[in-house]
């Protein structure tokens, strides 16, 4: 299907890695072969805020071989209720620097690279280049549209996550196999242009789900959220699912686009 899910054995594991990842290697369906696939994977997390703090942490801990984090901002006091990769002593530091330090300390086996870059149509190739999976951990729809378009054009799976207040949502896009983010949000949307409130644990929930989707995609296990928008409502503690259909006229993944 894609590079991320090709049936390749992956590199062999050192005794230290076998010990570190023991509790996931013993999961039926993973084994040393699956762990090797995680080690061979190249994933980028775009945004190192509330969502990216969590997804990058779990992906580094899981032994993703190459992990790139991209963020252009510095740590501000208002980030600290939810952006758990950044601590009070990090105030004023670039998030890219603070994140690289924590992720490398968590798992030195992972090649962690962080880039201080704003993702735009001009820079998205630099941000994502060489990675085979994209985690959307941004906080605005404009950047997500840029990522979605790049992912579809390049055939790179893309895991979208969004949060607001006490709730959030997750959708996985596998180009060619599923609707894309533009199919879900077809109109120009104003969201993301205003500051939104977020309860700290909410990005923790959503980004954990995103990290799990990434791990499943790499391992080729289970059913990803393709065409299924998972909605989480923290206030009543419910999850529900909305079907997302492919928009036949989608300017990103529709036939008009594909013909170009
Ligand atoms: Zn689409």
mmCIF file of C-alpha atoms and ligand atoms in Angstrom:
data_model
loop_
_atom_site.group_PDB
_atom_site.id
_atom_site.type_symbol
_atom_site.label_atom_id
_atom_site.label_comp_id
_atom_site.label_asym_id
_atom_site.label_seq_id
_atom_site.Cartn_x
_atom_site.Cartn_y
_atom_site.Cartn_z
ATOM 1 C CA UNK A 1 0.000 0.000 0.000
ATOM 2 C CA UNK A 2 2.549 2.567 1.118
ATOM 3 C CA UNK A 3 6.145 2.562 2.242
ATOM 4 C CA UNK A 4 4.920 2.758 5.819
ATOM 5 C CA UNK A 5 3.118 -0.569 5.589
ATOM 6 C CA UNK A 6 5.333 -2.555 3.254
ATOM 7 C CA UNK A 7 6.187 -5.979 4.515
ATOM 8 C CA UNK A 8 9.845 -5.509 5.251
ATOM 9 C CA UNK A 9 11.651 -7.193 8.121
ATOM 10 C CA UNK A 10 13.478 -4.062 9.246
ATOM 11 C CA UNK A 11 16.855 -3.898 10.952
ATOM 12 C CA UNK A 12 17.900 -6.293 13.687
ATOM 13 C CA UNK A 13 17.668 -5.270 17.337
ATOM 14 C CA UNK A 14 20.447 -5.004 19.898
ATOM 15 C CA UNK A 15 20.164 -6.745 23.293
ATOM 16 C CA UNK A 16 19.478 -3.316 24.827
ATOM 17 C CA UNK A 17 16.629 -2.677 22.407
ATOM 18 C CA UNK A 18 15.156 -6.120 23.012
ATOM 19 C CA UNK A 19 15.054 -5.289 26.717
ATOM 20 C CA UNK A 20 13.790 -1.723 26.326
ATOM 21 C CA UNK A 21 10.905 -2.691 24.051
ATOM 22 C CA UNK A 22 10.144 -6.024 25.717
ATOM 23 C CA UNK A 23 6.615 -5.096 26.763
ATOM 24 C CA UNK A 24 5.605 -4.230 23.227
ATOM 25 C CA UNK A 25 7.590 -7.005 21.529
ATOM 26 C CA UNK A 26 5.579 -9.589 23.468
ATOM 27 C CA UNK A 27 2.293 -8.210 22.108
ATOM 28 C CA UNK A 28 0.906 -10.731 19.617
ATOM 29 C CA UNK A 29 1.350 -9.322 16.140
ATOM 30 C CA UNK A 30 4.382 -7.171 16.970
ATOM 31 C CA UNK A 31 7.322 -9.381 17.917
ATOM 32 C CA UNK A 32 10.911 -8.586 16.990
ATOM 33 C CA UNK A 33 9.907 -8.221 13.368
ATOM 34 C CA UNK A 34 7.390 -5.504 14.188
ATOM 35 C CA UNK A 35 9.858 -3.753 16.450
ATOM 36 C CA UNK A 36 12.317 -3.826 13.580
ATOM 37 C CA UNK A 37 9.738 -2.138 11.404
ATOM 38 C CA UNK A 38 9.298 0.610 13.989
ATOM 39 C CA UNK A 39 13.069 1.032 14.000
ATOM 40 C CA UNK A 40 13.074 1.367 10.208
ATOM 41 C CA UNK A 41 10.283 3.983 10.255
ATOM 42 C CA UNK A 42 10.767 7.674 9.560
ATOM 43 C CA UNK A 43 8.074 9.870 11.092
ATOM 44 C CA UNK A 44 7.673 13.616 11.392
ATOM 45 C CA UNK A 45 5.611 15.390 14.015
ATOM 46 C CA UNK A 46 4.588 18.830 12.812
ATOM 47 C CA UNK A 47 4.089 21.029 15.859
ATOM 48 C CA UNK A 48 5.720 20.478 19.259
ATOM 49 C CA UNK A 49 2.961 21.954 21.401
ATOM 50 C CA UNK A 50 0.173 20.158 23.263
ATOM 51 C CA UNK A 51 -0.377 17.418 20.688
ATOM 52 C CA UNK A 52 3.222 17.094 19.526
ATOM 53 C CA UNK A 53 4.546 16.844 23.087
ATOM 54 C CA UNK A 54 2.585 13.666 23.585
ATOM 55 C CA UNK A 55 2.779 12.028 20.173
ATOM 56 C CA UNK A 56 6.531 12.665 19.891
ATOM 57 C CA UNK A 57 7.088 11.295 23.399
ATOM 58 C CA UNK A 58 5.210 8.060 22.712
ATOM 59 C CA UNK A 59 6.775 7.618 19.288
ATOM 60 C CA UNK A 60 10.274 8.140 20.677
ATOM 61 C CA UNK A 61 9.517 5.765 23.535
ATOM 62 C CA UNK A 62 8.164 3.167 21.092
ATOM 63 C CA UNK A 63 11.468 3.094 19.199
ATOM 64 C CA UNK A 64 10.590 4.836 15.935
ATOM 65 C CA UNK A 65 13.992 4.829 14.239
ATOM 66 C CA UNK A 66 13.963 8.381 12.963
ATOM 67 C CA UNK A 67 11.767 11.053 14.466
ATOM 68 C CA UNK A 68 11.661 14.648 13.278
ATOM 69 C CA UNK A 69 9.870 17.395 15.185
ATOM 70 C CA UNK A 70 9.103 20.717 13.545
ATOM 71 C CA UNK A 71 8.087 23.914 15.340
ATOM 72 C CA UNK A 72 8.996 27.581 14.942
ATOM 73 C CA UNK A 73 7.830 28.892 18.335
ATOM 74 C CA UNK A 74 9.450 29.486 21.706
ATOM 75 C CA UNK A 75 8.039 28.236 25.009
ATOM 76 C CA UNK A 76 5.594 30.670 26.649
ATOM 77 C CA UNK A 77 3.952 30.519 30.086
ATOM 78 C CA UNK A 78 0.552 29.893 28.480
ATOM 79 C CA UNK A 79 1.858 26.665 26.939
ATOM 80 C CA UNK A 80 2.687 24.930 30.186
ATOM 81 C CA UNK A 81 -0.785 23.651 31.120
ATOM 82 C CA UNK A 82 -0.624 21.072 28.325
ATOM 83 C CA UNK A 83 2.701 21.072 26.446
ATOM 84 C CA UNK A 84 4.387 18.567 28.705
ATOM 85 C CA UNK A 85 7.665 18.332 26.778
ATOM 86 C CA UNK A 86 8.355 21.902 27.901
ATOM 87 C CA UNK A 87 8.944 22.767 31.534
ATOM 88 C CA UNK A 88 9.200 26.029 33.457
ATOM 89 C CA UNK A 89 13.004 26.291 33.037
ATOM 90 C CA UNK A 90 12.430 26.102 29.248
ATOM 91 C CA UNK A 91 10.478 29.377 29.093
ATOM 92 C CA UNK A 92 11.786 31.478 26.210
ATOM 93 C CA UNK A 93 13.682 28.583 24.589
ATOM 94 C CA UNK A 94 12.762 27.340 21.120
ATOM 95 C CA UNK A 95 10.359 24.414 21.440
ATOM 96 C CA UNK A 96 12.478 22.530 18.904
ATOM 97 C CA UNK A 97 15.475 22.702 21.247
ATOM 98 C CA UNK A 98 13.532 21.867 24.403
ATOM 99 C CA UNK A 99 11.823 18.933 22.687
ATOM 100 C CA UNK A 100 15.027 17.489 21.241
ATOM 101 C CA UNK A 101 16.655 17.506 24.647
ATOM 102 C CA UNK A 102 13.788 15.623 26.335
ATOM 103 C CA UNK A 103 13.199 13.150 23.522
ATOM 104 C CA UNK A 104 16.893 12.270 23.221
ATOM 105 C CA UNK A 105 17.119 11.801 26.973
ATOM 106 C CA UNK A 106 14.017 9.600 26.938
ATOM 107 C CA UNK A 107 15.340 7.359 24.184
ATOM 108 C CA UNK A 108 18.904 7.784 22.893
ATOM 109 C CA UNK A 109 18.317 4.819 20.534
ATOM 110 C CA UNK A 110 16.055 7.017 18.410
ATOM 111 C CA UNK A 111 17.564 9.412 15.907
ATOM 112 C CA UNK A 112 15.775 12.594 16.925
ATOM 113 C CA UNK A 113 16.013 15.698 14.812
ATOM 114 C CA UNK A 114 14.103 18.881 15.498
ATOM 115 C CA UNK A 115 13.786 21.747 13.092
ATOM 116 C CA UNK A 116 12.816 25.320 13.882
ATOM 117 C CA UNK A 117 10.656 26.081 10.894
ATOM 118 C CA UNK A 118 7.241 27.520 10.086
ATOM 119 C CA UNK A 119 5.366 25.169 7.768
ATOM 120 C CA UNK A 120 4.116 26.955 4.656
ATOM 121 C CA UNK A 121 3.526 25.778 1.084
ATOM 122 C CA UNK A 122 7.120 26.833 0.405
ATOM 123 C CA UNK A 123 8.706 25.022 3.367
ATOM 124 C CA UNK A 124 6.545 21.905 3.690
ATOM 125 C CA UNK A 125 8.921 19.850 1.533
ATOM 126 C CA UNK A 126 11.798 20.716 3.833
ATOM 127 C CA UNK A 127 9.684 19.997 6.922
ATOM 128 C CA UNK A 128 8.462 16.582 5.813
ATOM 129 C CA UNK A 129 11.071 15.485 3.244
ATOM 130 C CA UNK A 130 12.378 11.964 3.766
ATOM 131 C CA UNK A 131 9.651 11.024 6.253
ATOM 132 C CA UNK A 132 7.074 8.369 5.440
ATOM 133 C CA UNK A 133 4.409 9.345 7.957
ATOM 134 C CA UNK A 134 3.155 12.733 9.087
ATOM 135 C CA UNK A 135 1.633 13.483 12.462
ATOM 136 C CA UNK A 136 -0.399 16.682 12.407
ATOM 137 C CA UNK A 137 0.181 18.366 15.739
ATOM 138 C CA UNK A 138 -0.490 21.887 14.530
ATOM 139 C CA UNK A 139 -3.039 24.302 15.928
ATOM 140 C CA UNK A 140 -4.572 25.802 12.818
ATOM 141 C CA UNK A 141 -6.428 24.684 9.742
ATOM 142 C CA UNK A 142 -4.290 26.660 7.301
ATOM 143 C CA UNK A 143 -1.167 24.640 8.171
ATOM 144 C CA UNK A 144 -3.189 21.427 8.174
ATOM 145 C CA UNK A 145 -4.365 22.138 4.632
ATOM 146 C CA UNK A 146 -0.753 22.579 3.540
ATOM 147 C CA UNK A 147 0.227 19.294 5.189
ATOM 148 C CA UNK A 148 -2.793 17.445 3.820
ATOM 149 C CA UNK A 149 -2.106 18.578 0.270
ATOM 150 C CA UNK A 150 1.564 17.641 0.500
ATOM 151 C CA UNK A 151 0.710 14.258 2.025
ATOM 152 C CA UNK A 152 -1.793 13.453 -0.735
ATOM 153 C CA UNK A 153 0.551 14.616 -3.498
ATOM 154 C CA UNK A 154 3.450 12.580 -2.125
ATOM 155 C CA UNK A 155 1.385 9.567 -1.034
ATOM 156 C CA UNK A 156 2.423 9.919 2.607
ATOM 157 C CA UNK A 157 -0.028 8.771 5.339
ATOM 158 C CA UNK A 158 -1.148 11.642 7.559
ATOM 159 C CA UNK A 159 -2.757 11.497 11.006
ATOM 160 C CA UNK A 160 -4.848 14.548 11.838
ATOM 161 C CA UNK A 161 -5.674 15.549 15.406
ATOM 162 C CA UNK A 162 -7.572 18.548 16.706
ATOM 163 C CA UNK A 163 -8.508 19.801 20.173
ATOM 164 C CA UNK A 164 -10.726 22.460 21.667
ATOM 165 C CA UNK A 165 -11.916 22.916 25.231
ATOM 166 C CA UNK A 166 -12.773 19.494 26.651
ATOM 167 C CA UNK A 167 -12.922 17.643 23.346
ATOM 168 C CA UNK A 168 -11.030 16.629 20.263
ATOM 169 C CA UNK A 169 -10.968 14.589 17.081
ATOM 170 C CA UNK A 170 -8.731 12.244 15.109
ATOM 171 C CA UNK A 171 -8.764 11.153 11.457
ATOM 172 C CA UNK A 172 -6.202 9.168 9.498
ATOM 173 C CA UNK A 173 -5.567 9.846 5.813
ATOM 174 C CA UNK A 174 -3.911 7.226 3.625
ATOM 175 C CA UNK A 175 -3.687 8.786 0.170
ATOM 176 C CA UNK A 176 -5.451 6.664 -2.415
ATOM 177 C CA UNK A 177 -7.257 4.614 0.224
ATOM 178 C CA UNK A 178 -9.269 7.182 2.154
ATOM 179 C CA UNK A 179 -10.847 10.626 2.040
ATOM 180 C CA UNK A 180 -8.480 13.453 2.884
ATOM 181 C CA UNK A 181 -8.747 16.344 5.307
ATOM 182 C CA UNK A 182 -10.025 18.645 2.569
ATOM 183 C CA UNK A 183 -12.948 16.216 2.021
ATOM 184 C CA UNK A 184 -13.798 16.721 5.714
ATOM 185 C CA UNK A 185 -13.300 20.490 5.857
ATOM 186 C CA UNK A 186 -14.109 21.614 2.326
ATOM 187 C CA UNK A 187 -14.928 25.241 3.042
ATOM 188 C CA UNK A 188 -12.505 27.912 4.083
ATOM 189 C CA UNK A 189 -12.790 27.706 7.803
ATOM 190 C CA UNK A 190 -11.983 30.466 10.301
ATOM 191 C CA UNK A 191 -11.069 28.108 13.118
ATOM 192 C CA UNK A 192 -7.462 28.336 14.114
ATOM 193 C CA UNK A 193 -7.328 32.041 13.552
ATOM 194 C CA UNK A 194 -8.476 32.681 17.090
ATOM 195 C CA UNK A 195 -7.034 31.567 20.390
ATOM 196 C CA UNK A 196 -8.890 28.557 21.753
ATOM 197 C CA UNK A 197 -9.002 27.182 25.271
ATOM 198 C CA UNK A 198 -7.748 23.646 25.856
ATOM 199 C CA UNK A 199 -7.950 21.541 29.008
ATOM 200 C CA UNK A 200 -4.452 20.082 29.455
ATOM 201 C CA UNK A 201 -5.313 16.362 29.387
ATOM 202 C CA UNK A 202 -7.329 16.682 26.147
ATOM 203 C CA UNK A 203 -4.335 16.895 23.787
ATOM 204 C CA UNK A 204 -2.916 14.034 25.839
ATOM 205 C CA UNK A 205 -5.885 11.867 24.852
ATOM 206 C CA UNK A 206 -5.978 12.937 21.215
ATOM 207 C CA UNK A 207 -2.221 12.748 20.628
ATOM 208 C CA UNK A 208 -2.033 9.318 22.290
ATOM 209 C CA UNK A 209 -4.623 8.136 19.776
ATOM 210 C CA UNK A 210 -2.589 9.690 16.951
ATOM 211 C CA UNK A 211 0.581 7.926 18.121
ATOM 212 C CA UNK A 212 -1.317 4.650 18.258
ATOM 213 C CA UNK A 213 -2.575 5.170 14.701
ATOM 214 C CA UNK A 214 1.027 5.758 13.552
ATOM 215 C CA UNK A 215 2.250 2.595 15.264
ATOM 216 C CA UNK A 216 -0.627 0.586 13.726
ATOM 217 C CA UNK A 217 0.096 1.968 10.256
ATOM 218 C CA UNK A 218 3.779 1.071 10.510
ATOM 219 C CA UNK A 219 2.988 -2.416 11.758
ATOM 220 C CA UNK A 220 0.100 -2.934 9.335
ATOM 221 C CA UNK A 221 -2.113 -3.963 12.249
ATOM 222 C CA UNK A 222 -5.800 -3.318 12.935
ATOM 223 C CA UNK A 223 -8.087 -0.799 11.292
ATOM 224 C CA UNK A 224 -6.936 2.797 11.067
ATOM 225 C CA UNK A 225 -9.393 5.696 11.180
ATOM 226 C CA UNK A 226 -9.798 5.843 7.404
ATOM 227 C CA UNK A 227 -12.980 7.714 6.515
ATOM 228 C CA UNK A 228 -13.909 7.601 10.204
ATOM 229 C CA UNK A 229 -13.654 10.799 12.216
ATOM 230 C CA UNK A 230 -13.279 9.874 15.877
ATOM 231 C CA UNK A 231 -14.829 12.511 18.132
ATOM 232 C CA UNK A 232 -13.941 12.671 21.819
ATOM 233 C CA UNK A 233 -16.077 14.606 24.277
ATOM 234 C CA UNK A 234 -14.350 14.843 27.618
ATOM 235 C CA UNK A 235 -17.243 16.438 29.479
ATOM 236 C CA UNK A 236 -19.480 13.398 29.098
ATOM 237 C CA UNK A 237 -16.580 10.983 28.442
ATOM 238 C CA UNK A 238 -17.899 9.675 25.164
ATOM 239 C CA UNK A 239 -16.284 8.694 21.909
ATOM 240 C CA UNK A 240 -18.276 8.565 18.734
ATOM 241 C CA UNK A 241 -17.469 8.150 15.112
ATOM 242 C CA UNK A 242 -18.617 10.126 12.084
ATOM 243 C CA UNK A 243 -18.314 8.632 8.639
ATOM 244 C CA UNK A 244 -16.365 10.844 6.248
ATOM 245 C CA UNK A 245 -17.000 10.236 2.555
ATOM 246 C CA UNK A 246 -14.578 11.085 -0.154
ATOM 247 C CA UNK A 247 -15.664 14.252 -1.918
ATOM 248 C CA UNK A 248 -15.620 13.341 -5.617
ATOM 249 C CA UNK A 249 -14.869 16.990 -6.406
ATOM 250 C CA UNK A 250 -12.198 17.380 -3.737
ATOM 251 C CA UNK A 251 -9.555 19.758 -5.115
ATOM 252 C CA UNK A 252 -6.856 17.854 -3.235
ATOM 253 C CA UNK A 253 -7.637 14.136 -3.619
ATOM 254 C CA UNK A 254 -10.383 14.218 -6.282
ATOM 255 C CA UNK A 255 -10.002 13.268 -9.940
ATOM 256 C CA UNK A 256 -9.296 16.840 -11.020
ATOM 257 C CA UNK A 257 -6.244 16.825 -8.824
ATOM 258 C CA UNK A 258 -5.151 13.337 -9.827
ATOM 259 C CA UNK A 259 -5.248 14.184 -13.542
ATOM 260 C CA UNK A 260 -2.719 16.975 -13.128
HETATM 261 ZN ZN1 LIG B 1 -10.026 14.996 -0.416
#
